[in-house]
Amino acid sequence: MLVNLSYGLPTMVLCLLFQVMLLIYTFRYYLDHQDWMKRSSVWPHFLLISIVMLLLVIGNLGQIAIWSMLFIYLGEFKAFNVAFYHSAVNFASLGYGDIVMSEKYRLLGALEAVNGVLMIGVSTAALMGPFKDSFKTTLSR
């Protein structure tokens, strides 16, 4: 268990740092393009929210890749695509079970699921700001 925690917790911290950096970039991008919200058409709103959402999804995919690289480093998987698929299933907390890790590192899957639930929640919360601004602007017209 301690071995899993010694690999899993630093990986979670690395993912958090990656998420924070991407959130800062995303917020800056959103603030730099706020003039799009002043346009009368709904399409600039839609485009800006879509870009923000895409950036947040890229952040989640990046974290999945970080976990994948850990699994490859530990020798759990040889191919990146298999490690990425397994990691995505864990991160999204789907838990298909079609690909499982060895007993030695199985706890890492649960740690990744906790990380994924938290980071997807952070992404959802970050997306609500632009949604709220867009709806408020649209409804006030």
PDB file of C-alpha atoms in Angstrom:
ATOM      1  CA  MET A   1       0.000   0.000   0.000  1.00  0.00           C
ATOM      2  CA  LEU A   2       2.795   2.425   0.849  1.00  0.00           C
ATOM      3  CA  VAL A   3       4.430   1.812  -2.520  1.00  0.00           C
ATOM      4  CA  ASN A   4       1.179   2.741  -4.253  1.00  0.00           C
ATOM      5  CA  LEU A   5       0.824   5.874  -2.163  1.00  0.00           C
ATOM      6  CA  SER A   6       4.442   6.847  -2.788  1.00  0.00           C
ATOM      7  CA  TYR A   7       3.763   6.792  -6.539  1.00  0.00           C
ATOM      8  CA  GLY A   8       0.124   7.853  -6.524  1.00  0.00           C
ATOM      9  CA  LEU A   9       0.174  10.934  -4.312  1.00  0.00           C
ATOM     10  CA  PRO A  10       3.017  12.701  -6.170  1.00  0.00           C
ATOM     11  CA  THR A  11       1.237  11.866  -9.435  1.00  0.00           C
ATOM     12  CA  MET A  12      -1.933  13.445  -8.061  1.00  0.00           C
ATOM     13  CA  VAL A  13       0.035  16.564  -7.096  1.00  0.00           C
ATOM     14  CA  LEU A  14       1.589  16.697 -10.574  1.00  0.00           C
ATOM     15  CA  CYS A  15      -1.877  16.423 -12.109  1.00  0.00           C
ATOM     16  CA  LEU A  16      -3.155  19.190  -9.840  1.00  0.00           C
ATOM     17  CA  LEU A  17      -0.280  21.465 -10.876  1.00  0.00           C
ATOM     18  CA  PHE A  18      -0.959  20.698 -14.533  1.00  0.00           C
ATOM     19  CA  GLN A  19      -4.669  21.434 -14.042  1.00  0.00           C
ATOM     20  CA  VAL A  20      -3.949  24.718 -12.253  1.00  0.00           C
ATOM     21  CA  MET A  21      -1.578  25.861 -15.017  1.00  0.00           C
ATOM     22  CA  LEU A  22      -4.161  25.039 -17.659  1.00  0.00           C
ATOM     23  CA  LEU A  23      -6.916  26.752 -15.662  1.00  0.00           C
ATOM     24  CA  ILE A  24      -4.817  29.914 -15.434  1.00  0.00           C
ATOM     25  CA  TYR A  25      -4.223  29.809 -19.194  1.00  0.00           C
ATOM     26  CA  THR A  26      -7.924  29.129 -19.838  1.00  0.00           C
ATOM     27  CA  PHE A  27      -9.076  32.002 -17.616  1.00  0.00           C
ATOM     28  CA  ARG A  28      -6.606  34.356 -19.265  1.00  0.00           C
ATOM     29  CA  TYR A  29      -7.825  33.256 -22.694  1.00  0.00           C
ATOM     30  CA  TYR A  30     -11.422  33.792 -21.614  1.00  0.00           C
ATOM     31  CA  LEU A  31     -10.709  37.237 -20.167  1.00  0.00           C
ATOM     32  CA  ASP A  32      -8.726  38.264 -23.255  1.00  0.00           C
ATOM     33  CA  HIS A  33     -11.726  37.364 -25.435  1.00  0.00           C
ATOM     34  CA  GLN A  34     -14.516  38.810 -23.288  1.00  0.00           C
ATOM     35  CA  ASP A  35     -15.256  41.311 -26.043  1.00  0.00           C
ATOM     36  CA  TRP A  36     -16.869  38.370 -27.886  1.00  0.00           C
ATOM     37  CA  MET A  37     -19.601  38.442 -25.227  1.00  0.00           C
ATOM     38  CA  LYS A  38     -20.554  41.978 -26.262  1.00  0.00           C
ATOM     39  CA  ARG A  39     -21.623  40.856 -29.728  1.00  0.00           C
ATOM     40  CA  SER A  40     -25.316  40.481 -30.348  1.00  0.00           C
ATOM     41  CA  SER A  41     -25.087  37.058 -31.972  1.00  0.00           C
ATOM     42  CA  VAL A  42     -25.084  33.954 -29.827  1.00  0.00           C
ATOM     43  CA  TRP A  43     -22.389  32.297 -32.000  1.00  0.00           C
ATOM     44  CA  PRO A  44     -19.395  34.149 -30.507  1.00  0.00           C
ATOM     45  CA  HIS A  45     -20.627  33.085 -27.054  1.00  0.00           C
ATOM     46  CA  PHE A  46     -20.910  29.504 -28.241  1.00  0.00           C
ATOM     47  CA  LEU A  47     -17.448  29.606 -29.803  1.00  0.00           C
ATOM     48  CA  LEU A  48     -15.792  31.057 -26.700  1.00  0.00           C
ATOM     49  CA  ILE A  49     -17.451  28.540 -24.379  1.00  0.00           C
ATOM     50  CA  SER A  50     -16.486  25.727 -26.770  1.00  0.00           C
ATOM     51  CA  ILE A  51     -12.845  26.822 -26.743  1.00  0.00           C
ATOM     52  CA  VAL A  52     -12.850  27.020 -22.943  1.00  0.00           C
ATOM     53  CA  MET A  53     -14.411  23.550 -22.773  1.00  0.00           C
ATOM     54  CA  LEU A  54     -11.859  22.173 -25.246  1.00  0.00           C
ATOM     55  CA  LEU A  55      -8.978  23.563 -23.187  1.00  0.00           C
ATOM     56  CA  LEU A  56     -10.393  21.964 -20.040  1.00  0.00           C
ATOM     57  CA  VAL A  57     -10.827  18.616 -21.812  1.00  0.00           C
ATOM     58  CA  ILE A  58      -7.222  18.841 -23.023  1.00  0.00           C
ATOM     59  CA  GLY A  59      -6.248  19.302 -19.375  1.00  0.00           C
ATOM     60  CA  ASN A  60      -8.075  16.149 -18.373  1.00  0.00           C
ATOM     61  CA  LEU A  61      -6.559  14.210 -21.278  1.00  0.00           C
ATOM     62  CA  GLY A  62      -3.124  15.478 -20.232  1.00  0.00           C
ATOM     63  CA  GLN A  63      -3.673  14.117 -16.750  1.00  0.00           C
ATOM     64  CA  ILE A  64      -4.755  10.783 -18.183  1.00  0.00           C
ATOM     65  CA  ALA A  65      -1.480  10.760 -20.137  1.00  0.00           C
ATOM     66  CA  ILE A  66       0.494  11.495 -16.952  1.00  0.00           C
ATOM     67  CA  TRP A  67      -1.066   8.483 -15.237  1.00  0.00           C
ATOM     68  CA  SER A  68      -0.459   6.397 -18.373  1.00  0.00           C
ATOM     69  CA  MET A  69       3.235   7.231 -18.296  1.00  0.00           C
ATOM     70  CA  LEU A  70       3.380   6.207 -14.635  1.00  0.00           C
ATOM     71  CA  PHE A  71       1.787   2.848 -15.480  1.00  0.00           C
ATOM     72  CA  ILE A  72       4.293   2.294 -18.283  1.00  0.00           C
ATOM     73  CA  TYR A  73       7.178   3.323 -16.003  1.00  0.00           C
ATOM     74  CA  LEU A  74       6.038   0.774 -13.426  1.00  0.00           C
ATOM     75  CA  GLY A  75       5.904  -1.930 -16.115  1.00  0.00           C
ATOM     76  CA  GLU A  76       2.149  -2.441 -15.924  1.00  0.00           C
ATOM     77  CA  PHE A  77       1.696  -1.816 -19.647  1.00  0.00           C
ATOM     78  CA  LYS A  78       4.041  -1.911 -22.615  1.00  0.00           C
ATOM     79  CA  ALA A  79       2.023   0.110 -25.145  1.00  0.00           C
ATOM     80  CA  PHE A  80       0.995   3.716 -24.501  1.00  0.00           C
ATOM     81  CA  ASN A  81      -2.413   3.275 -26.154  1.00  0.00           C
ATOM     82  CA  VAL A  82      -3.324   0.434 -23.771  1.00  0.00           C
ATOM     83  CA  ALA A  83      -2.059   2.388 -20.761  1.00  0.00           C
ATOM     84  CA  PHE A  84      -3.967   5.489 -21.935  1.00  0.00           C
ATOM     85  CA  TYR A  85      -7.206   3.537 -22.402  1.00  0.00           C
ATOM     86  CA  HIS A  86      -6.880   1.928 -18.965  1.00  0.00           C
ATOM     87  CA  SER A  87      -6.018   5.297 -17.458  1.00  0.00           C
ATOM     88  CA  ALA A  88      -9.005   6.995 -19.106  1.00  0.00           C
ATOM     89  CA  VAL A  89     -11.344   4.335 -17.728  1.00  0.00           C
ATOM     90  CA  ASN A  90      -9.906   4.891 -14.245  1.00  0.00           C
ATOM     91  CA  PHE A  91      -9.850   8.693 -14.505  1.00  0.00           C
ATOM     92  CA  ALA A  92     -13.501   8.789 -15.546  1.00  0.00           C
ATOM     93  CA  SER A  93     -14.241   6.225 -12.803  1.00  0.00           C
ATOM     94  CA  LEU A  94     -16.013   3.936 -15.278  1.00  0.00           C
ATOM     95  CA  GLY A  95     -14.188   0.857 -14.051  1.00  0.00           C
ATOM     96  CA  TYR A  96     -14.858  -1.457 -17.005  1.00  0.00           C
ATOM     97  CA  GLY A  97     -12.431  -4.058 -15.686  1.00  0.00           C
ATOM     98  CA  ASP A  98     -11.524  -5.370 -19.133  1.00  0.00           C
ATOM     99  CA  ILE A  99      -7.888  -4.436 -18.465  1.00  0.00           C
ATOM    100  CA  VAL A 100      -6.622  -4.760 -14.929  1.00  0.00           C
ATOM    101  CA  MET A 101      -3.319  -4.020 -13.271  1.00  0.00           C
ATOM    102  CA  SER A 102      -1.323  -6.405 -11.140  1.00  0.00           C
ATOM    103  CA  GLU A 103      -2.204  -6.728  -7.470  1.00  0.00           C
ATOM    104  CA  LYS A 104       0.963  -4.849  -6.572  1.00  0.00           C
ATOM    105  CA  TYR A 105      -0.237  -1.591  -8.209  1.00  0.00           C
ATOM    106  CA  ARG A 106      -4.007  -2.082  -8.264  1.00  0.00           C
ATOM    107  CA  LEU A 107      -4.561   0.668  -5.672  1.00  0.00           C
ATOM    108  CA  LEU A 108      -3.177   3.204  -8.173  1.00  0.00           C
ATOM    109  CA  GLY A 109      -6.340   2.721 -10.235  1.00  0.00           C
ATOM    110  CA  ALA A 110      -8.467   3.813  -7.304  1.00  0.00           C
ATOM    111  CA  LEU A 111      -6.191   6.774  -6.610  1.00  0.00           C
ATOM    112  CA  GLU A 112      -6.483   7.817 -10.252  1.00  0.00           C
ATOM    113  CA  ALA A 113     -10.271   7.555 -10.032  1.00  0.00           C
ATOM    114  CA  VAL A 114     -10.279   9.869  -7.002  1.00  0.00           C
ATOM    115  CA  ASN A 115      -7.987  12.248  -8.905  1.00  0.00           C
ATOM    116  CA  GLY A 116     -10.230  12.099 -11.971  1.00  0.00           C
ATOM    117  CA  VAL A 117     -13.447  12.778 -10.080  1.00  0.00           C
ATOM    118  CA  LEU A 118     -11.850  15.795  -8.411  1.00  0.00           C
ATOM    119  CA  MET A 119     -10.277  17.204 -11.585  1.00  0.00           C
ATOM    120  CA  ILE A 120     -13.373  16.678 -13.728  1.00  0.00           C
ATOM    121  CA  GLY A 121     -15.264  18.500 -10.979  1.00  0.00           C
ATOM    122  CA  VAL A 122     -12.762  21.360 -11.117  1.00  0.00           C
ATOM    123  CA  SER A 123     -13.174  21.516 -14.906  1.00  0.00           C
ATOM    124  CA  THR A 124     -16.954  21.591 -14.575  1.00  0.00           C
ATOM    125  CA  ALA A 125     -16.789  24.353 -11.982  1.00  0.00           C
ATOM    126  CA  ALA A 126     -14.415  26.382 -14.175  1.00  0.00           C
ATOM    127  CA  LEU A 127     -16.761  26.027 -17.144  1.00  0.00           C
ATOM    128  CA  MET A 128     -19.688  27.406 -15.179  1.00  0.00           C
ATOM    129  CA  GLY A 129     -18.228  30.946 -15.101  1.00  0.00           C
ATOM    130  CA  PRO A 130     -18.291  31.386 -18.889  1.00  0.00           C
ATOM    131  CA  PHE A 131     -21.706  29.667 -19.079  1.00  0.00           C
ATOM    132  CA  LYS A 132     -23.104  32.032 -16.471  1.00  0.00           C
ATOM    133  CA  ASP A 133     -21.633  35.100 -18.208  1.00  0.00           C
ATOM    134  CA  SER A 134     -22.964  33.988 -21.567  1.00  0.00           C
ATOM    135  CA  PHE A 135     -26.470  33.302 -20.312  1.00  0.00           C
ATOM    136  CA  LYS A 136     -26.591  36.522 -18.318  1.00  0.00           C
ATOM    137  CA  THR A 137     -25.455  38.556 -21.342  1.00  0.00           C
ATOM    138  CA  THR A 138     -27.832  36.767 -23.722  1.00  0.00           C
ATOM    139  CA  LEU A 139     -30.841  37.087 -21.421  1.00  0.00           C
ATOM    140  CA  SER A 140     -30.206  40.767 -20.736  1.00  0.00           C
ATOM    141  CA  ARG A 141     -30.611  41.569 -24.443  1.00  0.00           C
TER     142      ARG A 141
END
